[in-house]
Coordinates of C-alpha atoms and ligand atoms in Angstrom, one line a residue:
X1 CA 69.4 271.2 151.6
X2 CA 66.8 270.8 154.3
X3 CA 63.9 272.7 152.9
X4 CA 61.0 270.3 152.7
X5 CA 59.8 271.8 149.4
X6 CA 63.0 270.9 147.7
X7 CA 62.3 267.3 148.2
X8 CA 60.0 267.1 145.2
X9 CA 62.6 268.6 142.8
X10 CA 64.5 266.3 140.5
X11 CA 67.5 268.1 141.9
X12 CA 70.8 266.4 141.5
X13 CA 71.6 266.7 145.1
X14 CA 69.5 265.6 148.1
X15 CA 70.1 264.9 151.7
X16 CA 69.4 261.2 151.4
X17 CA 68.9 258.7 148.6
X18 CA 66.8 255.7 149.6
X19 CA 67.0 252.5 147.6
X20 CA 63.7 250.6 147.5
X21 CA 60.0 251.6 148.1
X22 CA 58.7 248.7 150.2
X23 CA 57.8 248.9 153.8
X24 CA 61.2 250.2 154.7
X25 CA 61.7 252.7 152.0
X26 CA 58.3 254.3 152.4
X27 CA 58.7 254.7 156.1
X28 CA 62.2 256.1 155.8
X29 CA 61.0 258.7 153.2
X30 CA 58.1 259.7 155.5
X31 CA 60.3 260.1 158.5
X32 CA 63.1 262.0 156.8
X33 CA 60.6 264.4 155.3
X34 CA 59.0 265.0 158.6
X35 CA 62.4 266.1 160.0
X36 CA 62.9 268.4 157.1
X37 CA 65.4 266.4 155.0
X38 CA 65.1 266.1 151.3
X39 CA 65.1 262.5 149.9
X40 CA 64.8 260.7 146.7
X41 CA 63.7 257.1 146.5
X42 CA 64.6 254.8 143.6
X43 CA 62.4 251.7 143.0
X44 CA 62.8 249.1 140.3
X45 CA 59.1 248.2 140.3
X46 CA 56.4 250.2 138.6
X47 CA 54.7 250.7 142.0
X48 CA 55.4 250.7 145.7
X49 CA 55.4 247.5 147.8
X50 CA 58.8 245.8 147.5
X51 CA 58.4 242.1 147.9
X52 CA 54.7 242.5 148.0
X53 CA 54.8 244.1 144.6
X54 CA 56.8 241.3 143.0
X55 CA 55.5 238.2 144.9
X56 CA 52.1 237.7 143.2
X57 CA 52.2 233.9 142.9
X58 CA 49.0 232.0 143.8
X59 CA 48.5 231.9 147.5
X60 CA 51.0 234.5 148.4
X61 CA 50.2 235.9 151.8
X62 CA 52.0 236.9 155.0
X63 CA 52.2 234.4 157.9
X64 CA 52.4 237.2 160.5
X65 CA 48.8 238.0 161.4
X66 CA 47.5 241.0 159.6
X67 CA 46.7 243.1 162.7
X68 CA 50.4 242.9 163.6
X69 CA 51.9 243.2 160.1
X70 CA 51.3 246.9 159.6
X71 CA 52.9 250.2 160.6
X72 CA 52.5 251.5 164.1
X73 CA 53.7 255.1 163.5
X74 CA 50.3 256.6 162.8
X75 CA 47.2 256.1 165.1
X76 CA 44.9 257.3 162.3
X77 CA 46.4 254.9 159.8
X78 CA 46.1 251.9 162.1
X79 CA 42.6 252.8 163.1
X80 CA 41.2 253.4 159.6
X81 CA 42.7 250.5 157.8
X82 CA 40.5 247.3 157.7
X83 CA 42.2 244.0 157.2
X84 CA 39.8 241.3 156.0
X85 CA 41.6 238.1 156.9
X86 CA 43.6 236.7 159.8
X87 CA 46.6 236.4 157.4
X88 CA 46.5 239.1 154.7
X89 CA 46.9 238.1 151.1
X90 CA 49.5 239.8 149.0
X91 CA 46.9 241.9 147.1
X92 CA 45.6 243.4 150.4
X93 CA 49.1 244.2 151.7
X94 CA 49.9 245.8 148.4
X95 CA 46.7 247.9 148.6
X96 CA 47.7 248.9 152.1
X97 CA 51.1 250.1 151.0
X98 CA 49.5 252.0 148.1
X99 CA 47.2 253.6 150.6
X100 CA 50.1 254.6 152.8
X101 CA 51.9 256.1 149.8
X102 CA 48.9 258.2 148.9
X103 CA 47.9 259.1 152.5
X104 CA 51.4 260.5 153.2
X105 CA 51.9 261.9 149.7
X106 CA 55.1 259.8 149.2
X107 CA 55.0 259.2 145.5
X108 CA 56.3 262.6 144.5
X109 CA 59.8 261.7 145.8
X110 CA 59.9 258.2 144.3
X111 CA 61.4 257.4 140.9
X112 CA 59.7 254.1 139.7
X113 CA 61.1 251.7 137.2
X114 CA 64.5 252.9 138.1
X115 CA 67.2 250.5 139.3
X116 CA 70.2 251.8 141.2
X117 CA 73.3 250.4 139.6
X118 CA 76.2 252.1 141.4
X119 CA 76.7 253.9 144.7
X120 CA 80.2 255.4 145.1
X121 CA 81.6 257.4 148.0
X122 CA 83.6 260.6 147.3
X123 CA 86.0 261.3 150.1
X124 CA 86.6 264.9 149.0
X125 CA 83.0 266.0 149.0
X126 CA 81.8 263.3 151.6
X127 CA 78.9 262.6 149.3
X128 CA 77.6 259.4 147.8
X129 CA 77.2 259.5 144.0
X130 CA 74.4 257.3 143.0
X131 CA 73.7 256.2 139.4
X132 CA 70.7 254.4 137.9
X133 CA 70.0 252.2 134.9
X134 CA 68.3 255.2 133.3
X135 CA 71.5 257.1 133.4
X136 CA 70.3 259.4 136.2
X137 CA 73.0 260.6 138.6
X138 CA 72.4 262.1 142.0
X139 CA 74.5 262.9 145.0
X140 CA 73.5 262.6 148.6
X141 CA 75.0 263.0 152.0
X142 CA 73.3 259.8 153.2
X143 CA 72.4 256.6 151.5
X144 CA 69.8 254.3 152.9
X145 CA 69.5 250.8 151.6
X146 CA 65.9 249.7 151.9
X147 CA 66.5 246.9 149.5
X148 CA 64.8 244.1 151.5
X149 CA 66.2 240.8 152.9
X150 CA 64.4 238.5 150.4
X151 CA 64.3 240.5 147.2
X152 CA 67.0 239.1 145.0
X153 CA 65.3 236.1 143.4
X154 CA 67.5 233.2 142.8
X155 CA 67.3 231.2 139.5
X156 CA 69.2 227.9 140.0
X157 CA 72.1 226.9 137.7
X158 CA 70.3 223.9 136.3
X159 CA 71.9 222.7 133.1
X160 CA 69.7 223.4 130.1
X161 CA 67.3 225.7 131.9
X162 CA 67.5 228.2 129.0
X163 CA 66.3 225.5 126.6
X164 CA 63.0 224.8 128.2
X165 CA 60.2 225.3 125.6
X166 CA 57.3 226.0 128.0
X167 CA 56.6 228.9 130.3
X168 CA 58.9 229.6 133.2
X169 CA 58.0 231.7 136.3
X170 CA 59.8 232.5 139.5
X171 CA 57.6 233.0 142.5
X172 CA 59.6 236.1 143.5
X173 CA 59.1 237.7 140.1
X174 CA 55.6 236.7 139.1
X175 CA 53.7 238.3 136.1
X176 CA 51.1 240.9 136.8
X177 CA 48.5 239.2 134.7
X178 CA 46.8 235.9 135.7
X179 CA 48.6 232.8 134.9
X180 CA 46.3 230.0 133.7
X181 CA 47.3 226.5 134.6
X182 CA 44.2 224.8 133.2
X183 CA 45.1 221.8 131.1
X184 CA 48.8 222.3 131.7
X185 CA 51.3 219.9 133.2
X186 CA 53.0 222.1 135.8
X187 CA 56.3 221.4 137.5
X188 CA 57.4 223.3 140.6
X189 CA 61.0 223.2 141.9
X190 CA 61.3 223.9 145.6
X191 CA 59.3 223.3 148.7
X192 CA 60.0 226.5 150.8
X193 CA 57.4 229.0 152.1
X194 CA 56.5 230.2 148.6
X195 CA 56.0 226.8 147.1
X196 CA 54.0 225.6 150.1
X197 CA 51.5 228.4 149.5
X198 CA 51.4 228.0 145.8
X199 CA 51.2 224.2 145.5
X200 CA 47.6 223.6 146.8
X201 CA 46.2 226.3 144.6
X202 CA 48.1 225.3 141.4
X203 CA 47.0 221.7 142.0
X204 CA 43.4 222.8 141.9
X205 CA 43.5 223.9 138.3
X206 CA 46.5 222.2 136.7
X207 CA 46.0 219.1 134.6
X208 CA 48.9 217.7 136.6
X209 CA 51.4 219.1 139.1
X210 CA 54.8 217.6 139.7
X211 CA 56.5 218.8 142.9
X212 CA 60.3 218.5 142.8
X213 CA 61.4 218.5 146.4
X214 CA 65.0 218.6 147.6
X215 CA 64.5 219.2 151.3
X216 CA 61.1 218.6 153.0
X217 CA 60.0 221.4 155.3
X218 CA 57.9 221.5 158.4
X219 CA 54.5 223.1 157.5
X220 CA 52.2 224.3 160.2
X221 CA 48.5 224.8 159.2
X222 CA 47.6 228.5 158.9
X223 CA 43.9 228.1 159.8
X224 CA 43.3 231.3 157.9
X225 CA 39.9 232.8 158.1
X226 CA 38.0 236.0 157.7
X227 CA 39.1 238.5 160.4
X228 CA 36.3 238.7 162.9
X229 CA 35.2 241.9 164.5
X230 CA 36.2 240.8 168.0
X231 CA 39.8 240.1 167.0
X232 CA 39.9 243.5 165.2
X233 CA 38.6 245.4 168.2
X234 CA 41.0 243.5 170.5
X235 CA 43.8 245.1 168.6
X236 CA 42.3 248.5 167.8
X237 CA 41.0 249.2 171.3
X238 CA 44.5 249.1 172.7
X239 CA 46.9 249.3 169.9
X240 CA 49.5 251.5 171.8
X241 CA 49.9 248.8 174.5
X242 CA 50.0 245.9 172.0
X243 CA 52.5 247.7 169.8
X244 CA 54.7 248.6 172.7
X245 CA 54.8 245.0 173.8
X246 CA 55.4 243.9 170.2
X247 CA 58.4 246.2 170.0
X248 CA 59.9 244.1 172.8
X249 CA 59.0 240.7 171.6
X250 CA 58.7 241.0 167.8
X251 CA 55.4 239.4 167.2
X252 CA 52.6 238.8 169.7
X253 CA 53.0 235.0 170.0
X254 CA 52.1 233.1 173.0
X255 CA 55.6 232.4 174.4
X256 CA 56.0 229.7 177.0
X257 CA 58.1 229.9 180.1
X258 CA 58.3 226.1 180.3
X259 CA 60.9 223.8 178.8
X260 CA 59.6 220.8 176.8
X261 CA 60.7 218.3 179.5
X262 CA 59.2 220.4 182.4
X263 CA 55.9 218.6 181.5
X264 CA 55.1 215.0 180.9
X265 CA 54.5 213.5 177.5
X266 CA 50.7 213.8 177.6
X267 CA 50.8 217.5 178.6
X268 CA 53.4 218.2 175.9
X269 CA 51.2 216.5 173.2
X270 CA 48.2 218.5 174.4
X271 CA 50.1 221.7 174.1
X272 CA 51.3 220.9 170.6
X273 CA 47.8 219.8 169.6
X274 CA 46.2 223.0 170.9
X275 CA 48.7 225.2 169.0
X276 CA 48.4 223.0 165.9
X277 CA 44.6 223.5 166.0
X278 CA 44.9 227.3 166.4
X279 CA 47.3 227.4 163.5
X280 CA 50.2 229.6 162.6
X281 CA 53.8 230.1 163.8
X282 CA 52.7 230.1 167.4
X283 CA 53.3 226.4 167.3
X284 CA 57.1 226.8 167.5
X285 CA 56.8 228.8 170.7
X286 CA 55.1 225.9 172.6
X287 CA 58.2 225.5 174.8
X288 CA 61.0 227.9 175.4
X289 CA 63.8 225.5 174.5
X290 CA 62.6 224.4 171.0
X291 CA 65.3 226.4 169.3
X292 CA 67.9 225.6 171.9
X293 CA 67.8 221.9 172.8
X294 CA 67.7 219.1 170.1
X295 CA 65.8 216.7 172.3
X296 CA 63.1 219.3 173.0
X297 CA 63.0 220.1 169.3
X298 CA 62.6 216.5 168.5
X299 CA 59.4 216.3 170.5
X300 CA 57.9 219.1 168.3
X301 CA 59.3 217.6 165.1
X302 CA 57.9 214.2 166.0
X303 CA 54.5 215.8 166.5
X304 CA 54.5 217.3 163.0
X305 CA 55.7 214.1 161.4
X306 CA 52.8 212.3 163.0
X307 CA 50.4 214.9 161.6
X308 CA 52.0 214.4 158.1
X309 CA 51.2 210.7 158.4
X310 CA 47.6 211.5 159.4
X311 CA 47.2 213.8 156.5
X312 CA 48.8 211.9 153.6
X313 CA 47.3 208.6 152.6
X314 CA 50.3 207.0 150.9
X315 CA 52.8 206.2 153.7
X316 CA 55.7 206.4 151.2
X317 CA 54.7 209.9 150.2
X318 CA 54.2 210.9 153.9
X319 CA 57.7 209.7 154.7
X320 CA 59.1 211.6 151.7
X321 CA 57.4 214.7 152.9
X322 CA 58.7 214.3 156.5
X323 CA 61.8 216.5 157.3
X324 CA 64.5 214.5 159.0
X325 CA 67.7 216.4 158.2
X326 CA 67.3 219.6 160.3
X327 CA 65.7 220.6 163.6
X328 CA 62.2 222.2 163.3
X329 CA 62.4 225.9 162.7
X330 CA 66.0 226.0 161.8
X331 CA 65.0 226.4 158.2
X332 CA 62.3 229.0 158.1
X333 CA 59.1 227.4 159.5
X334 CA 56.4 227.3 156.8
X335 CA 52.7 228.0 157.3
X336 CA 50.3 226.6 154.7
X337 CA 46.7 225.6 153.9
X338 CA 46.0 222.1 152.8
X339 CA 49.6 221.6 151.9
X340 CA 50.0 217.9 153.0
X341 CA 46.5 217.0 151.9
X342 CA 47.3 218.2 148.4
X343 CA 49.5 215.2 147.9
X344 CA 46.4 212.9 148.2
X345 CA 45.2 214.4 144.9
X346 CA 45.4 212.1 141.9
X347 CA 46.9 214.9 139.8
X348 CA 49.8 215.6 142.1
X349 CA 53.2 213.7 142.1
X350 CA 56.0 214.2 144.6
X351 CA 59.5 213.7 143.2
X352 CA 62.1 213.4 145.9
X353 CA 65.3 214.9 144.5
X354 CA 67.3 213.2 147.2
X355 CA 66.5 209.9 145.4
X356 CA 66.6 211.2 141.8
X357 CA 68.5 214.5 141.5
X358 CA 67.7 216.8 138.6
X359 CA 70.3 216.3 135.8
X360 CA 69.0 218.8 133.4
X361 CA 66.1 220.9 132.2
X362 CA 65.2 219.8 128.7
X363 CA 63.0 221.5 126.2
X364 CA 60.2 219.2 127.2
X365 CA 60.5 219.1 131.0
X366 CA 62.7 218.0 133.8
X367 CA 65.2 215.2 133.5
X368 CA 66.1 213.5 136.7
X369 CA 68.5 210.6 137.2
X370 CA 65.5 208.3 136.9
X371 CA 63.4 209.7 134.0
X372 CA 62.1 212.7 132.2
X373 CA 59.0 214.5 133.5
X374 CA 57.0 216.2 130.7
X375 CA 56.2 219.8 131.8
X376 CA 54.4 222.7 130.1
X377 CA 54.8 225.3 132.8
X378 CA 57.8 225.4 135.1
X379 CA 57.6 227.3 138.4
X380 CA 60.8 228.1 140.1
X381 CA 60.1 228.5 143.8
X382 CA 63.8 228.4 144.4
X383 CA 64.1 231.3 146.8
X384 CA 66.5 234.3 147.2
X385 CA 70.1 235.3 147.6
X386 CA 69.0 236.3 151.0
X387 CA 70.0 239.3 153.1
X388 CA 73.1 240.3 151.0
X389 CA 72.0 239.6 147.4
X390 CA 70.1 242.8 146.7
X391 CA 73.0 244.9 148.1
X392 CA 75.7 243.1 146.3
X393 CA 73.9 243.3 143.0
X394 CA 74.8 247.0 143.1
X395 CA 78.3 248.3 142.6
X396 CA 78.7 249.8 146.1
X397 CA 82.1 251.4 146.8
X398 CA 83.2 253.1 150.0
X399 CA 86.4 254.8 151.1
X400 CA 89.5 254.2 148.9
X401 CA 87.2 252.6 146.3
X402 CA 86.7 249.4 148.3
X403 CA 83.7 247.5 147.1
X404 CA 81.2 246.1 149.4
X405 CA 81.5 242.8 147.5
X406 CA 85.2 242.6 148.4
X407 CA 84.6 243.6 151.9
X408 CA 81.9 241.0 152.4
X409 CA 83.6 238.2 150.4
X410 CA 84.0 236.1 153.5
X411 CA 80.5 237.0 154.7
X412 CA 78.7 240.2 155.7
X413 CA 80.5 242.4 158.3
X414 CA 78.9 245.4 160.0
X415 CA 78.2 247.1 163.3
X416 CA 74.7 246.5 164.7
X417 CA 73.6 245.4 161.2
X418 CA 73.3 249.1 160.5
X419 CA 76.6 250.3 159.0
X420 CA 79.7 248.7 157.6
X421 CA 83.0 250.2 158.4
X422 CA 84.6 252.2 155.5
X423 CA 81.2 253.1 154.0
X424 CA 80.3 256.3 155.9
X425 CA 76.7 257.5 156.0
X426 CA 75.5 254.4 154.3
X427 CA 72.8 252.7 156.3
X428 CA 71.3 249.3 155.8
X429 CA 67.7 248.5 156.9
X430 CA 67.1 245.0 158.2
X431 CA 70.3 243.6 156.8
X432 CA 72.6 240.9 158.1
X433 CA 73.6 241.4 161.7
X434 CA 70.1 242.6 162.7
X435 CA 67.0 240.6 163.9
X436 CA 65.1 241.4 160.7
X437 CA 63.9 238.1 159.2
X438 CA 63.7 236.4 162.6
X439 CA 61.0 238.8 163.8
X440 CA 58.1 240.8 162.5
X441 CA 59.7 242.7 159.6
X442 CA 57.5 245.8 160.0
X443 CA 58.6 246.2 163.6
X444 CA 62.2 245.6 162.7
X445 CA 61.9 248.2 159.9
X446 CA 60.4 250.8 162.1
X447 CA 63.1 250.3 164.7
X448 CA 65.8 250.7 162.2
X449 CA 64.4 253.7 160.4
X450 CA 63.7 255.5 163.7
X451 CA 67.3 254.9 164.8
X452 CA 68.7 256.0 161.5
X453 CA 66.7 259.1 161.1
X454 CA 67.4 260.1 164.7
X455 CA 71.1 259.6 164.0
X456 CA 71.0 261.8 160.9
X457 CA 69.2 264.4 162.9
X458 CA 71.8 264.2 165.6
X459 CA 74.6 264.7 163.1
X460 CA 72.9 267.8 161.7
X461 CA 72.3 269.2 165.2
X462 CA 76.0 268.7 166.1
X463 CA 77.4 270.1 162.8
X464 CA 78.8 266.7 162.0
X465 CA 79.1 265.4 158.4
X466 CA 79.8 261.7 158.6
X467 CA 79.3 258.7 160.8
X468 CA 81.2 255.4 160.2
X469 CA 81.4 252.2 162.1
X470 CA 84.8 251.6 163.8
X471 CA 86.5 248.4 162.7
X472 CA 86.8 247.3 166.3
X473 CA 83.1 247.7 167.1
X474 CA 82.3 245.9 163.9
X475 CA 84.6 242.9 164.8
X476 CA 83.0 242.7 168.2
X477 CA 79.4 242.8 166.8
X478 CA 80.1 240.2 164.1
X479 CA 81.6 238.0 166.9
X480 CA 78.5 238.6 169.1
X481 CA 76.1 237.8 166.3
X482 CA 77.9 234.6 165.5
X483 CA 78.3 233.5 169.2
X484 CA 74.6 234.1 169.8
X485 CA 73.6 232.0 166.8
X486 CA 75.8 229.2 168.0
X487 CA 73.9 229.0 171.3
X488 CA 70.9 227.9 169.2
X489 CA 70.1 225.0 166.8
X490 CA 69.9 227.4 163.8
X491 CA 73.4 226.6 162.4
X492 CA 72.4 222.9 162.1
X493 CA 70.4 223.5 159.0
X494 CA 71.5 224.3 155.5
X495 CA 69.3 227.3 155.3
X496 CA 69.3 230.7 153.5
X497 CA 70.0 232.2 156.9
X498 CA 73.5 230.8 156.5
X499 CA 73.7 231.5 152.8
X500 CA 73.7 227.7 152.2
X501 CA 71.3 227.9 149.3
X502 CA 73.7 229.9 147.1
X503 CA 76.7 227.9 145.7
X504 CA 79.9 229.6 146.7
X505 CA 78.4 232.0 149.2
X506 CA 80.3 232.3 152.5
X507 CA 78.6 230.2 155.2
X508 CA 77.9 232.7 158.0
X509 CA 74.7 232.8 160.1
X510 CA 73.4 236.3 159.1
X511 CA 70.5 237.4 161.2
X512 CA 70.8 238.4 164.9
X513 CA 69.1 235.8 167.1
X514 CA 69.2 237.9 170.2
X515 CA 65.6 239.2 169.8
X516 CA 64.3 242.6 168.8
X517 CA 63.8 243.9 172.4
X518 CA 67.4 243.2 173.4
X519 CA 68.7 244.5 170.1
X520 CA 66.7 247.7 170.4
X521 CA 68.1 248.3 173.8
X522 CA 71.7 247.8 172.5
X523 CA 71.1 250.3 169.6
X524 CA 69.5 252.8 171.9
X525 CA 72.4 252.6 174.4
X526 CA 74.9 253.1 171.6
X527 CA 73.1 256.3 170.5
X528 CA 72.7 257.5 174.1
X529 CA 76.4 256.8 174.7
X530 CA 77.5 259.3 172.0
X531 CA 77.2 256.7 169.3
X532 CA 79.7 254.4 170.9
X533 CA 81.6 252.3 168.4
X534 CA 81.0 254.8 165.6
X535 CA 83.3 257.6 164.4
X536 CA 81.8 261.0 163.8
X537 CA 83.5 263.7 161.7
X538 CA 82.9 267.4 161.6
X539 CA 81.3 269.0 158.6
X540 CA 83.6 270.4 155.9
X541 CA 83.9 274.1 156.3
Ligands
LIG601 O1 62.5 230.2 149.2 P1 63.3 229.1 150.1 P2 61.0 230.7 149.4 N1 67.2 222.3 142.9 O2 64.7 229.4 150.0 C1 64.7 224.6 146.6 C2 59.9 234.3 153.1 N2 58.5 234.0 152.6 O3 60.7 231.7 148.3 O4 65.8 223.6 150.9 C3 66.2 221.9 143.7 O5 62.7 229.0 151.4 C4 65.1 224.7 148.1 O6 65.6 223.4 148.4 P3 66.7 223.3 149.7 C5 60.3 233.3 154.2 O7 61.1 233.9 155.1 C6 57.5 234.2 153.5 O8 60.1 229.6 149.5 O9 67.7 224.3 149.5 N3 65.6 222.6 144.6 C7 63.9 225.1 148.7 O10 63.0 224.0 148.9 C8 60.9 232.2 153.4 O11 61.8 231.4 154.1 C9 56.3 233.9 153.2 O12 67.2 221.9 149.6 C10 66.1 223.8 144.8 C11 63.3 226.1 147.8 O13 63.8 225.8 146.5 C12 61.7 233.1 152.4 O14 60.8 234.1 152.0 C13 56.0 233.4 152.0 C14 67.2 224.3 144.1 C15 63.5 227.5 148.1 O15 62.9 227.8 149.3 C16 62.0 232.3 151.1 O16 61.0 231.4 150.8 C17 57.0 233.2 151.1 C18 67.8 223.5 143.1 N4 68.8 223.9 142.4 C19 58.3 233.5 151.4 N5 67.5 225.6 144.5 C20 55.2 234.1 154.2 O17 55.2 235.1 154.9 C21 66.6 225.8 145.5 N6 65.8 224.8 145.7 C22 54.2 233.1 154.3

């Protein structure tokens, strides 16, 4: 069924089912339709946007600069869209994605408020049978998981959490109406990227804000500002060249070719200070060995800890906010505005859970080993079951009824991050084993979708019906991803990259640290080499 017009039917059979209508799902739909394939997208939200639909907490914005955090596939789109800030707020990114959905007429193939519950492979027909929570059933030759890396919000197993009498919100599943903190005693659990954005804004209106911190994080100032016309023109005047470089490097940061100890202490401090003053993630690229050498990393970490002491008046609070148990950047680096300064406010209290762990959530608040904190509104900024959570929430079964959950019980296994052996024609966008969360996600998504759609097209041209990863190629790729990670400092932190935030989750470093340029080359070579490492089968006659 390759007639483009058929794609708007509610037919029970399509060429491809796409799960999710965020950046990845929208682009996959657009590209499949352009090549004449029919596709149906299922999206749990009431609108497009993925994480940018759900993450509406105060201060939510992207820490990749807005001129780079956008699609590159359409010259007209990138020329016409106007970003208003250096770092786009959630509402603007969501408007952008709505604009994309309208501009490319994508909505007619998307079923909203529909969650995919099961995805089962039928060996006889070589089709995937997909069922939804609305009882809809559809079959497809291809299944594309555009489910996002950070989309399965994680509510911690805190005793008594269900007994809390006040309002509870998770940053990853925020209400669509305004939440008013005025006059309320607010508690927030977590100090990751989401909390770091929310805390300064919540503190401005809450009667009191208590921050429950388990692990302090490194927070680089964003220095967000209105996007000036010069910066916009810099990008728009030569978008093709900028985008092509970004496809090699991920995001347009100023990478250094110097190691930290190639320069003396004064020059090092100047370099850190310059990048700190400019703001944003560029700070971590001050020297090329920050992610590789602990001593180099310590110089950057010391610099940040000194800035925390500058910003926070109470030395005990400054010390409690200072990360000391992981190298800088090995838990996702955070970018914030007035984060450390917020702890100087009289209505903000920091509770270090290392000193007084949470024992329970009570009807009236949070009980630690030291005392009970009275809370009216509890914010869970406790993160996600990252990279695998959204996939494993569905009942995915491949050949011989094997479930993905069984297959990945000791950690995710796949080839190139794209396909997992025994699950033919099921593609994963920006999943484990791919650079995804370590690079600009939009670039990673475009690379994956382009590769997948070209692959589906190639199968059609050759009269093939299925593609599956070979177990040997998969083993080799898993080994390579793991070996590359262990050349860096990343495995030294208890991060969600390793699944360490989910009790019982296998401890495996999930993203590919080799970089998007190198990864793209590997994927392209595999395709050019007759899909080396994959097994292709002829169509059923
Ligand atoms: O989640 P997190 P997030 N008791 O997992 C704590 C992206 N993002 O939503 O570190 C007490 O980082 C947990 O403590 P610990 C970005 O990639 C991007 O903030 O496990 N505390 C941690 O402090 C980011 O990395 C942007 O010890 C508990 C926090 O909750 C990713 O999303 C903005 C706990 C969770 O932090 C996730 O960020 C927002 C418990 N039982 C998000 N369980 C931008 O682009 C968890 N914690 C700017």
